[in-house]
mmCIF file of C-alpha atoms and ligand atoms in Angstrom:
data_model
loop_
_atom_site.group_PDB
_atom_site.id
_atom_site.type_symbol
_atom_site.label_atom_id
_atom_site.label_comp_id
_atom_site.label_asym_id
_atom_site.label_seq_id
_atom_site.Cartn_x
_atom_site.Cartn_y
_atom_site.Cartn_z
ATOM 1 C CA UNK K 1 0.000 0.000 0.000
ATOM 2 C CA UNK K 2 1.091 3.631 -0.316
ATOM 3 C CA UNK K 3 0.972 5.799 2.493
ATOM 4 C CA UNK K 4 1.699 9.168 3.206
ATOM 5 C CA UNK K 5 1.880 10.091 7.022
ATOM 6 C CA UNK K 6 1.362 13.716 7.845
ATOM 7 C CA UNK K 7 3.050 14.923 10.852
ATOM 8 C CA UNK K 8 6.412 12.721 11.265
ATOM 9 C CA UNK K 9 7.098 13.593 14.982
ATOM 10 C CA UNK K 10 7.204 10.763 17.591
ATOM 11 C CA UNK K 11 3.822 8.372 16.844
ATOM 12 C CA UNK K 12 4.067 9.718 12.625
ATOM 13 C CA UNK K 13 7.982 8.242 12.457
ATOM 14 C CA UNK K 14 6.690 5.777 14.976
ATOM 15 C CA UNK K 15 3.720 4.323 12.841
ATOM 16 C CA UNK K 16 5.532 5.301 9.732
ATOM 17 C CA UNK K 17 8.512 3.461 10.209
ATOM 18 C CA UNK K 18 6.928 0.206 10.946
ATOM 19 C CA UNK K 19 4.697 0.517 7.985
ATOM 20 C CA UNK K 20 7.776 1.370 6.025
ATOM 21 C CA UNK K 21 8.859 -2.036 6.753
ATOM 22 C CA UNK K 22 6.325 -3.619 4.157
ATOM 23 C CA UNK K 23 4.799 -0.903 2.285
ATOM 24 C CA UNK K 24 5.540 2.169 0.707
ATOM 25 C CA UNK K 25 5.687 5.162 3.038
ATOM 26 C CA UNK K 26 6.285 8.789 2.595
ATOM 27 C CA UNK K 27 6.957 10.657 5.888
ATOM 28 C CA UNK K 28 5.975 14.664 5.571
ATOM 29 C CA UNK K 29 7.267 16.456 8.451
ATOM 30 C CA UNK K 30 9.902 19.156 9.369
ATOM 31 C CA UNK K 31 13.444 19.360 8.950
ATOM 32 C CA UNK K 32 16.632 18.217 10.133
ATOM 33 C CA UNK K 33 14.353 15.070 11.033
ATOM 34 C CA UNK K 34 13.457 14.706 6.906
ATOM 35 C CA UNK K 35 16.492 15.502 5.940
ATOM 36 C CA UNK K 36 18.088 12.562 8.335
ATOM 37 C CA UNK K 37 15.579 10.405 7.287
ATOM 38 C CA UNK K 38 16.452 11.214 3.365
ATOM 39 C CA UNK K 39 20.129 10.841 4.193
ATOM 40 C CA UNK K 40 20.648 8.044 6.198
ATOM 41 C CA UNK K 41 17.369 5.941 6.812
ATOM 42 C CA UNK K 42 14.920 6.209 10.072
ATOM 43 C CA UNK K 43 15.454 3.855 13.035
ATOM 44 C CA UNK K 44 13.381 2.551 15.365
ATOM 45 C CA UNK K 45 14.375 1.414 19.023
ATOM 46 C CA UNK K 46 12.778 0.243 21.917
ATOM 47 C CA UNK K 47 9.974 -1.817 22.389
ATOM 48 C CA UNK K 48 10.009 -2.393 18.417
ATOM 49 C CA UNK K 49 12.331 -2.134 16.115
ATOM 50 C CA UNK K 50 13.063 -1.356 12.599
ATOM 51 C CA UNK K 51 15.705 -0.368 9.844
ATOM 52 C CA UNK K 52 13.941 1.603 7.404
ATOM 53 C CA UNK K 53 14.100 3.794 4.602
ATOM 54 C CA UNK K 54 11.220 5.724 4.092
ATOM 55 C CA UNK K 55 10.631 8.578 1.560
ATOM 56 C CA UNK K 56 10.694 12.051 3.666
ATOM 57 C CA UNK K 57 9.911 15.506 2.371
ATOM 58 C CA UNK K 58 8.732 18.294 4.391
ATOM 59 C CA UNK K 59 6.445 19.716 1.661
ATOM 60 C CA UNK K 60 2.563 17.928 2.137
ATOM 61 C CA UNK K 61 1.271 19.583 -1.082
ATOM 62 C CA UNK K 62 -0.433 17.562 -4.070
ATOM 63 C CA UNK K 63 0.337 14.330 -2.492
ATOM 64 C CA UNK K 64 -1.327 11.060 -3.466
ATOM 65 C CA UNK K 65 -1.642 7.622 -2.251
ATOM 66 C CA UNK K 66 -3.614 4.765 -1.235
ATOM 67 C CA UNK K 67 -4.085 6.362 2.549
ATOM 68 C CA UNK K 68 -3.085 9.164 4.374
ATOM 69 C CA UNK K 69 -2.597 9.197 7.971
ATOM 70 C CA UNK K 70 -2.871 12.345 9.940
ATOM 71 C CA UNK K 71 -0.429 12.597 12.961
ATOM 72 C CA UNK K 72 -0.132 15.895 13.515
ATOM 73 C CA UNK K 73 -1.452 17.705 16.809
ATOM 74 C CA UNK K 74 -5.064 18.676 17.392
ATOM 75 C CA UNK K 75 -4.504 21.989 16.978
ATOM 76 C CA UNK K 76 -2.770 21.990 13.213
ATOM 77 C CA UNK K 77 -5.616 19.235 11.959
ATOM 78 C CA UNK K 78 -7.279 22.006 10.293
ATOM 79 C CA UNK K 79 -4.112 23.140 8.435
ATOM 80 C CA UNK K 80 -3.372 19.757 7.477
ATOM 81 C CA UNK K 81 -6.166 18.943 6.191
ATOM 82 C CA UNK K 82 -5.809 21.808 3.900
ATOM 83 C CA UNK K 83 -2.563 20.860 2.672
ATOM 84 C CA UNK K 84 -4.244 16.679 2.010
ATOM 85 C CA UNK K 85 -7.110 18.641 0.509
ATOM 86 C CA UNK K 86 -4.678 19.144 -2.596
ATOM 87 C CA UNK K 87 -3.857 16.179 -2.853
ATOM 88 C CA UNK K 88 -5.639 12.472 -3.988
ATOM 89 C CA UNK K 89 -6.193 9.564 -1.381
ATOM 90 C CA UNK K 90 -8.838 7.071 -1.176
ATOM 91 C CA UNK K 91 -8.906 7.008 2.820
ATOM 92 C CA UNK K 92 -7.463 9.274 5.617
ATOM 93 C CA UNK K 93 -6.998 8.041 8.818
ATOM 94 C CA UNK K 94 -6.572 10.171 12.196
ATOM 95 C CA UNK K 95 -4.420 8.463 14.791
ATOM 96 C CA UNK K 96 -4.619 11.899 17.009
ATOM 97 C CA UNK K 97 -6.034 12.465 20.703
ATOM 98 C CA UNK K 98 -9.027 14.728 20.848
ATOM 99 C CA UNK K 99 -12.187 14.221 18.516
ATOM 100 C CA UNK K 100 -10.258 15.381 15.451
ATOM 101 C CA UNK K 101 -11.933 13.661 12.714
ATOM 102 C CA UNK K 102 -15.194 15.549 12.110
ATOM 103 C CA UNK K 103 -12.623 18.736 11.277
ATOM 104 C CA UNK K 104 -10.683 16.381 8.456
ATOM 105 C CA UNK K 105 -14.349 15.260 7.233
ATOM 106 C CA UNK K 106 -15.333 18.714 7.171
ATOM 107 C CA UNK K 107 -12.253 19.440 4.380
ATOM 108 C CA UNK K 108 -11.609 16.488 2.705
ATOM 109 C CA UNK K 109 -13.492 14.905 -0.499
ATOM 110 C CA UNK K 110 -13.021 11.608 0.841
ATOM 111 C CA UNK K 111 -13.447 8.301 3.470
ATOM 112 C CA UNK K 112 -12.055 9.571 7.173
ATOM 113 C CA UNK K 113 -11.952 6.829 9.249
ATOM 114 C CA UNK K 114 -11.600 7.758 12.783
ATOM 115 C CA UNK K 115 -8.359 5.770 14.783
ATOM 116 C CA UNK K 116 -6.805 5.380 18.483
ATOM 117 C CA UNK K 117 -3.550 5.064 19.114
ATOM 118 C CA UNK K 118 -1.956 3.110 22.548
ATOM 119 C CA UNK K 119 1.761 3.264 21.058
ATOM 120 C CA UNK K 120 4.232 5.251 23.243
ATOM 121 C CA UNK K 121 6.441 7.231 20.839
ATOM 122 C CA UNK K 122 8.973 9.676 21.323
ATOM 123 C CA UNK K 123 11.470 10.926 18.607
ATOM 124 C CA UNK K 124 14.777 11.405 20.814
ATOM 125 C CA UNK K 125 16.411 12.823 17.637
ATOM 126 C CA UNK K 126 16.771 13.424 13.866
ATOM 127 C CA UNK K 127 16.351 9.712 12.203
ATOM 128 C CA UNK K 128 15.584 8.361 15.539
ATOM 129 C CA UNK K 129 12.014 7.379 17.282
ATOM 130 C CA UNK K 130 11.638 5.519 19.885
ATOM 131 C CA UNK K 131 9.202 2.989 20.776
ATOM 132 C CA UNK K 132 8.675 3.447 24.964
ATOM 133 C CA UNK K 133 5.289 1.169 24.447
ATOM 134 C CA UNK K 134 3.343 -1.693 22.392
ATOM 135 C CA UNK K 135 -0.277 -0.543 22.646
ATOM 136 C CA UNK K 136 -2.378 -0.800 19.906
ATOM 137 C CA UNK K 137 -4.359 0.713 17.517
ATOM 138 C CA UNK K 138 -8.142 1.240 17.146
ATOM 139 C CA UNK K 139 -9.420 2.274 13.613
ATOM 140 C CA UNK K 140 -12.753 1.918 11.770
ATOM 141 C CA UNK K 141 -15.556 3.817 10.342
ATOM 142 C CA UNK K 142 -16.025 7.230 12.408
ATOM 143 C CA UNK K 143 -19.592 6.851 12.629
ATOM 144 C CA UNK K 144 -19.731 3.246 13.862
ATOM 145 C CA UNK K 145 -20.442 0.234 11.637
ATOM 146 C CA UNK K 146 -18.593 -1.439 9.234
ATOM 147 C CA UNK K 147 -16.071 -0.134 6.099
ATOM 148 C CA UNK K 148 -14.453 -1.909 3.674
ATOM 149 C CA UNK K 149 -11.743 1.111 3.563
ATOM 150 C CA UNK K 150 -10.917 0.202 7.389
ATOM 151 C CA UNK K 151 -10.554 -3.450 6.446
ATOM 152 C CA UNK K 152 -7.946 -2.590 3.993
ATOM 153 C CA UNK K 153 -5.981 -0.505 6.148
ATOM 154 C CA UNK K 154 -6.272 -2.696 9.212
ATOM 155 C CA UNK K 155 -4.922 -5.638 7.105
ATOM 156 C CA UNK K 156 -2.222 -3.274 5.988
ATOM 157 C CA UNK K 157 -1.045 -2.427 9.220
ATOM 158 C CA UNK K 158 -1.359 -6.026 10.569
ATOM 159 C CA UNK K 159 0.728 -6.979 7.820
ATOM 160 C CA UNK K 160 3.348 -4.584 8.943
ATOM 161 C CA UNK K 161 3.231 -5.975 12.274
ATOM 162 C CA UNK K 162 1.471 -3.382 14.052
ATOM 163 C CA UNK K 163 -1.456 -4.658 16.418
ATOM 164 C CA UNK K 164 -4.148 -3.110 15.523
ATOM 165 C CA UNK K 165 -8.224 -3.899 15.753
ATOM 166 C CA UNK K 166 -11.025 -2.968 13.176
ATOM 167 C CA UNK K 167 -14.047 -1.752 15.470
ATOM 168 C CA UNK K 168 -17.653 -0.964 14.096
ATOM 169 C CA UNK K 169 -18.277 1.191 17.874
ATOM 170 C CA UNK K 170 -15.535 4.000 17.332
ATOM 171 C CA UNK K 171 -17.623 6.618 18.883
ATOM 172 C CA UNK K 172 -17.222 4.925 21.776
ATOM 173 C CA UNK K 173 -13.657 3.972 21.055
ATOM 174 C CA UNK K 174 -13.134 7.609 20.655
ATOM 175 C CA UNK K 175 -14.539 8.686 24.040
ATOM 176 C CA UNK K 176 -12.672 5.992 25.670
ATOM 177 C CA UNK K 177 -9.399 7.636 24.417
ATOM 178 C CA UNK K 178 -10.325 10.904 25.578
ATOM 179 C CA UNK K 179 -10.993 9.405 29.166
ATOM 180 C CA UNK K 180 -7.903 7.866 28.995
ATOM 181 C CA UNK K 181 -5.769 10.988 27.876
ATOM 182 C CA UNK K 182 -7.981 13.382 30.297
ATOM 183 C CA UNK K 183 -6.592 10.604 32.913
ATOM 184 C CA UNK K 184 -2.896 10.471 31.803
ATOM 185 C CA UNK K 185 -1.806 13.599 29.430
ATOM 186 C CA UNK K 186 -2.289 16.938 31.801
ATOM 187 C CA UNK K 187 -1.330 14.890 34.729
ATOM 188 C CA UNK K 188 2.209 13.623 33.937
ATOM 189 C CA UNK K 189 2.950 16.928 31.681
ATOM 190 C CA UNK K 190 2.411 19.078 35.504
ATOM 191 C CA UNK K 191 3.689 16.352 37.887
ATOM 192 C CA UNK K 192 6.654 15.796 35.023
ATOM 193 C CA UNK K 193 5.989 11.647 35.681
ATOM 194 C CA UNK K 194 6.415 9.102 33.175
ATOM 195 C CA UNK K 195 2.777 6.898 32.517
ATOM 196 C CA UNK K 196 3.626 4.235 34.874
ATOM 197 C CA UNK K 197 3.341 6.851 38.091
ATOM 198 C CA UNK K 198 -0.278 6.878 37.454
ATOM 199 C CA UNK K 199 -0.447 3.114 38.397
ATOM 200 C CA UNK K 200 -0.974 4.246 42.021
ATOM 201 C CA UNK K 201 -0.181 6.823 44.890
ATOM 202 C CA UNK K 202 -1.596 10.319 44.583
ATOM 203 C CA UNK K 203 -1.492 11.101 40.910
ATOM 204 C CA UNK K 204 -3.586 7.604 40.287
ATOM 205 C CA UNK K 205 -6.415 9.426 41.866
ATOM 206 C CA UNK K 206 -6.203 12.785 40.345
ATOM 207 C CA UNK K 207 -6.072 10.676 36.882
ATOM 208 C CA UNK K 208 -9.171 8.958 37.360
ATOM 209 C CA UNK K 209 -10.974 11.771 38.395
ATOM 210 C CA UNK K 210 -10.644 13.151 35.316
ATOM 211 C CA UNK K 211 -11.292 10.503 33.183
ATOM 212 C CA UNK K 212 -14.572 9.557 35.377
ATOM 213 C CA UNK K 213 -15.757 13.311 34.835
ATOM 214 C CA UNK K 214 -15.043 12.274 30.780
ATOM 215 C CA UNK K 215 -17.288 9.309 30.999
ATOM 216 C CA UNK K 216 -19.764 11.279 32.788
ATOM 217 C CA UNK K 217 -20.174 13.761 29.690
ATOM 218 C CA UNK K 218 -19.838 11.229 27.120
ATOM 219 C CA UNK K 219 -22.775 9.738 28.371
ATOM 220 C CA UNK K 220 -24.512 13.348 28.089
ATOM 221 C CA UNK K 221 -23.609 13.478 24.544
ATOM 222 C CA UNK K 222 -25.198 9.608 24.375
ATOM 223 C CA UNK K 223 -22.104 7.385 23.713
ATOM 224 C CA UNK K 224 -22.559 4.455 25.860
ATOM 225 C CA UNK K 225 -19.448 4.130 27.944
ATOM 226 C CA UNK K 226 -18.742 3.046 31.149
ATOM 227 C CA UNK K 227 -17.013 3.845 33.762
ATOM 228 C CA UNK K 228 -15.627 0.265 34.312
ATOM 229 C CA UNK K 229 -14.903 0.306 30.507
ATOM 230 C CA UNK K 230 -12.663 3.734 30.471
ATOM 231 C CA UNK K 231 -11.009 2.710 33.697
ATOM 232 C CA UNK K 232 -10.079 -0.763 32.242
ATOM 233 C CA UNK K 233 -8.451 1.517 29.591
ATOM 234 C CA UNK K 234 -6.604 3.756 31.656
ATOM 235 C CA UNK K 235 -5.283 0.891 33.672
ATOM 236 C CA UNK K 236 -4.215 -1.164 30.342
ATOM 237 C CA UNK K 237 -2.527 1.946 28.853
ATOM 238 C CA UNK K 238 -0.936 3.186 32.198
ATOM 239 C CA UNK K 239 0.970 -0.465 32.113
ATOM 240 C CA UNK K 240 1.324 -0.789 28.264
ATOM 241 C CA UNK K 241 2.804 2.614 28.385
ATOM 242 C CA UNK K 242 4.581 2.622 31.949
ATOM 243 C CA UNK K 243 8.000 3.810 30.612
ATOM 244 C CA UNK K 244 6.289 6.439 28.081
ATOM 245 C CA UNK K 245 6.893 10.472 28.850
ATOM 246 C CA UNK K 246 3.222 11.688 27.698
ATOM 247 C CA UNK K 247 2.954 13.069 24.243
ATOM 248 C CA UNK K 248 2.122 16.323 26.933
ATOM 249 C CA UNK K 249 4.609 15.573 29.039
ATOM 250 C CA UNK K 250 7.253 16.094 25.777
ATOM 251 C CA UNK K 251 5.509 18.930 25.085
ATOM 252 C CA UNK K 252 5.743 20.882 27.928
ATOM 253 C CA UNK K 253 9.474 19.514 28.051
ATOM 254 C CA UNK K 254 10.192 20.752 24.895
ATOM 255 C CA UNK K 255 8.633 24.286 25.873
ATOM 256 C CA UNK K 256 5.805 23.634 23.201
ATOM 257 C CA UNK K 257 2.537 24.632 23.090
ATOM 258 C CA UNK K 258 0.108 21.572 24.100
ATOM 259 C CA UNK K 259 -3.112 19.496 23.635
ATOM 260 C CA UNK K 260 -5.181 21.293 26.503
ATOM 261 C CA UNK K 261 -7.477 22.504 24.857
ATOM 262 C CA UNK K 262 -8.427 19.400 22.842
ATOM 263 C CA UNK K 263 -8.390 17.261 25.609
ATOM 264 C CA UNK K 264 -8.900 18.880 28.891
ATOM 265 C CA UNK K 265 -11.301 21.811 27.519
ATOM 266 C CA UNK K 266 -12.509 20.128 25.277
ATOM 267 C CA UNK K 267 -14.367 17.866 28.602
ATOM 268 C CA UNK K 268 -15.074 20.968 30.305
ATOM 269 C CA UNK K 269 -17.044 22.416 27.134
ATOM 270 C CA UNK K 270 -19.159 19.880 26.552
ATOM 271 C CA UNK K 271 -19.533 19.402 30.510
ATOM 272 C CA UNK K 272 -20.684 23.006 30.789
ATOM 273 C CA UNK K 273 -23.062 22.183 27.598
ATOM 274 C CA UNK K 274 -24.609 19.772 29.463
ATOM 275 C CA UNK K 275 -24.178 21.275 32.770
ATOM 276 C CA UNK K 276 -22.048 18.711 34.477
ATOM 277 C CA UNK K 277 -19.506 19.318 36.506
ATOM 278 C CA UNK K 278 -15.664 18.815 35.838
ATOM 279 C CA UNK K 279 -13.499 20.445 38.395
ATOM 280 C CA UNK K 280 -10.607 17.977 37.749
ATOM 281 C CA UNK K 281 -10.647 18.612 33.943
ATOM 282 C CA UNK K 282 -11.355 22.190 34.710
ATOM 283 C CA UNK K 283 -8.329 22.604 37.093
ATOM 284 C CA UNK K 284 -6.029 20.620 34.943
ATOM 285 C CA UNK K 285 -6.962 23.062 32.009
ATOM 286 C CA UNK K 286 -6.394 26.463 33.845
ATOM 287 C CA UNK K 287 -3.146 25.069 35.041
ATOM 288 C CA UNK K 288 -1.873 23.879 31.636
ATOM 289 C CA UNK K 289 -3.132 27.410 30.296
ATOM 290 C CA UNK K 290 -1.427 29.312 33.086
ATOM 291 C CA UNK K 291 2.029 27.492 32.375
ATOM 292 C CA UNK K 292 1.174 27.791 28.291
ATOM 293 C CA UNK K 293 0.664 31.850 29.041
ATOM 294 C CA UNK K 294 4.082 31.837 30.915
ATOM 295 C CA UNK K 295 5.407 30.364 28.459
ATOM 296 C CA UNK K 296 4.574 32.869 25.729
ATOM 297 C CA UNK K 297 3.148 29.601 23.603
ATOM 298 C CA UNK K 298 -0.752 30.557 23.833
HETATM 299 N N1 NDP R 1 3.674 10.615 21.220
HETATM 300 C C1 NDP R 1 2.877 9.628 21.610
HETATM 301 O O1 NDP R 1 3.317 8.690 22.309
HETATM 302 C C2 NDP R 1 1.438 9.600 21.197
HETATM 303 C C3 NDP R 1 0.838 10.671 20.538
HETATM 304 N N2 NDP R 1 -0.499 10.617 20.198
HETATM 305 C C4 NDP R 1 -1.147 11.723 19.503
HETATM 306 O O2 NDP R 1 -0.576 11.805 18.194
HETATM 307 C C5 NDP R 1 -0.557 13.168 17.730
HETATM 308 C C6 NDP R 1 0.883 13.554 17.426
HETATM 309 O O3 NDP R 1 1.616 13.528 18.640
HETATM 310 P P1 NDP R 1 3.218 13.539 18.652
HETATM 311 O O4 NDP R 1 3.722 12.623 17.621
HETATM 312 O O5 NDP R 1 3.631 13.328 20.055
HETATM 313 O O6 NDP R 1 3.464 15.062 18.205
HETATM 314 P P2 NDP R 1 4.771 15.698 17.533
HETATM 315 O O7 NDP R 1 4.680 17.166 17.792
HETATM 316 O O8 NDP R 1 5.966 14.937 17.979
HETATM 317 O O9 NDP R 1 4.551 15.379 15.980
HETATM 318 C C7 NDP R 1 3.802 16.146 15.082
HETATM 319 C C8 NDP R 1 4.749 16.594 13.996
HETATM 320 O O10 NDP R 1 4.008 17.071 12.874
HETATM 321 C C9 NDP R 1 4.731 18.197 12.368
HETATM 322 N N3 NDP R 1 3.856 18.989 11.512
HETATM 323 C C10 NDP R 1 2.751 19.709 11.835
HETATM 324 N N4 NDP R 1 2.223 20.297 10.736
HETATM 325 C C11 NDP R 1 3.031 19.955 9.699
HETATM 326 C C12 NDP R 1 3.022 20.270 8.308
HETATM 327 N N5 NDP R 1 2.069 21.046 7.763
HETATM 328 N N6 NDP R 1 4.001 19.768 7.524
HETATM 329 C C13 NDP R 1 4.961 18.971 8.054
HETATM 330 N N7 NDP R 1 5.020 18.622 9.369
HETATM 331 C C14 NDP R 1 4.063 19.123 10.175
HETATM 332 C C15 NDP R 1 5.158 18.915 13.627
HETATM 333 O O11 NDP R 1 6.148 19.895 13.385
HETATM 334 P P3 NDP R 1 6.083 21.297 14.212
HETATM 335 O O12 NDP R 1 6.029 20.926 15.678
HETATM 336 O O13 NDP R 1 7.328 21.977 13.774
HETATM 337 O O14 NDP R 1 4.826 21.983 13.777
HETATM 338 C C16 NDP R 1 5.680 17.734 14.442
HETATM 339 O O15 NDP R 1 6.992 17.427 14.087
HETATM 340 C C17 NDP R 1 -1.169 14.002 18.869
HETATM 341 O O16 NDP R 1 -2.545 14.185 18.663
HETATM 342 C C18 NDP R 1 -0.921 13.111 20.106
HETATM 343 O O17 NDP R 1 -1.836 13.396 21.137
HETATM 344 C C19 NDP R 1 -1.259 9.498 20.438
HETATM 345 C C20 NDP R 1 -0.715 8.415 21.058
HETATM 346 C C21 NDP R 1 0.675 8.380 21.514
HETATM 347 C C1 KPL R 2 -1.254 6.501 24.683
HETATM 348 C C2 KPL R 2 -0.643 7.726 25.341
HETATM 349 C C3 KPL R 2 -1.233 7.926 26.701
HETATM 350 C C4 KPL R 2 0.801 7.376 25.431
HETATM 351 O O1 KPL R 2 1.519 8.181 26.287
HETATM 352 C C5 KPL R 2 -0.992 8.948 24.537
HETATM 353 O O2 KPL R 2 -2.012 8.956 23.882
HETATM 354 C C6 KPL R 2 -0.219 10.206 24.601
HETATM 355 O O3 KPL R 2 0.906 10.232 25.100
HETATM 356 O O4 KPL R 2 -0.765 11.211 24.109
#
């Protein structure tokens, strides 16, 4: 298959570089990374690993292939799917955190399928991603029910030895996520903790807080998940991805802007929609946003 993956930054090279190991990949992302990849090859370490040489250009414009999948953060889905908007694929995929696909769907003349992804990935430098994580992936028709265009690309990624599961309930899927990242992502980015802390002690309980306040407003939106269900999750993720520094956590080590808003305040809209109440998503939010502001990266 030929696939372009848009956004090669720790889950893009990640993903990319184990599909690169069967099909035909083309990483778009930012230099020096491209131009390391061009140069000498990307490798993956860690929990999987790979020798591969992908094509890498930094230019996203007029692309086509079989799939495209979007790994850029929440807040640039809008721009990217610009940029694949000039371009011809027969399916995109999202493998982002926060409920990203209805903005692709929105721009793009084409199948989205909506995707979750458990991998721990961080790119330590140019040419070089790490694996710190076997989860999974979760893809399938974002409405729920079946797709032939998911079947394809779930064989294709099986094939590359990724683990990965067609679902016909991704709305659900998709909430469970967000429970799971409103439990992990603002918690080890502000108590600077790798995943594994949140397998007990006093950051546990902040963590489920907030993804128990998630559940609570996905239910007032009318996806049916449970509690049990997203805590399951967290749990299984915590342990997949023990070792894993949050794709927040790099952020705010990095001095980057962050995910809040699509995660975090994203709960405490909806939640204030509905009139629920969120304090622990709420709380998380304004101190994410306070150390964005002092940052200068709002
Ligand atoms: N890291 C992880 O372990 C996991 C991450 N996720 C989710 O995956 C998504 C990506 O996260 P992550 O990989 O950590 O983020 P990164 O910031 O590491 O990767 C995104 C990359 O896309 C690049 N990019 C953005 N726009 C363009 C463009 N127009 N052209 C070329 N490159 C572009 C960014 O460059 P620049 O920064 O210069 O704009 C960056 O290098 C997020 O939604 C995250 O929540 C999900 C599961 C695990
Ligand atoms: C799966 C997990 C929690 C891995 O850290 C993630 O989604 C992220 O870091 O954003």
């Amino acid at each position: 298959m030929e696939i372009l993956v848009f956004g090669a930054g720790s889950l893009g090279s990640l993903v990319g570089g184990l599909l690169a190991r069967v099909h035909d990949v083309t990483l778009v992302g930012r230099d020096p990374h491209v131009s390391q990849v061009r140069a000498d090859g990307l490798s993956v370490t860690g929990a999987a690993a790979a020798r591969v040489a992908p094509d890498a250009t930094t230019d996203g414009e007029g692309r086509t292939a079989d799939l495209a999948v979007v790994t850029v953060k929440s807040f640039d889905t809008a721009a990217a799917a610009e940029t694949l908007a000039t371009g011809e694929f027969d399916a995109v995929l999202s493998l982002q955190n926060g409920l990203t696909e209805e903005t692709l769907a929105s721009r793009l003349d084409t199948t989205v399928l909506a995707g979750t992804a458990t991998y721990g990935a961080h790119l330590r430098e140019p040419g070089r991603v790490a694996c710190t994580g076997v989860g999974r992936v979760v893809l399938g028709a974002r409405t729920g029910g079946s797709d032939p265009a998911a079947e394809r690309v779930g064989k294709a990624f099986r094939d590359a030895g990724l683990r990965t599961l067609v679902a016909t309930d991704m709305p659900r899927r998709r909430w469970e996520k967000l429970a799971v990242n409103a439990g992990i992502n603002a918690v080890t980015a502000l108590a600077r903790v790798e995943n594994g802390s949140l397998a007990d002690g006093p950051a546990a309980e902040v963590a489920h807080r907030a993804a128990r306040e998630t559940v609570r407003v996905a239910r007032a939106e009318g996806v049916p998940l449970t509690y049990r269900g997203a805590r399951a999750a967290l749990v299984e993720v915590v342990s997949d991805t023990a070792e894993n520094r949050s794709s927040m956590l790099q952020d705010v080590d990095a001095g980057r802007r962050t995910e809040v808003e699509a995660i975090h305040g994203e709960v405490v809209e909806r939640a204030d929609r509905h009139g629920i109440d969120a304090p622990t998503n709420r709380t998380l939010a304004g101190l994410l946003r306070a150390w964005e502001a002092g940052r200068g990266v709002r």
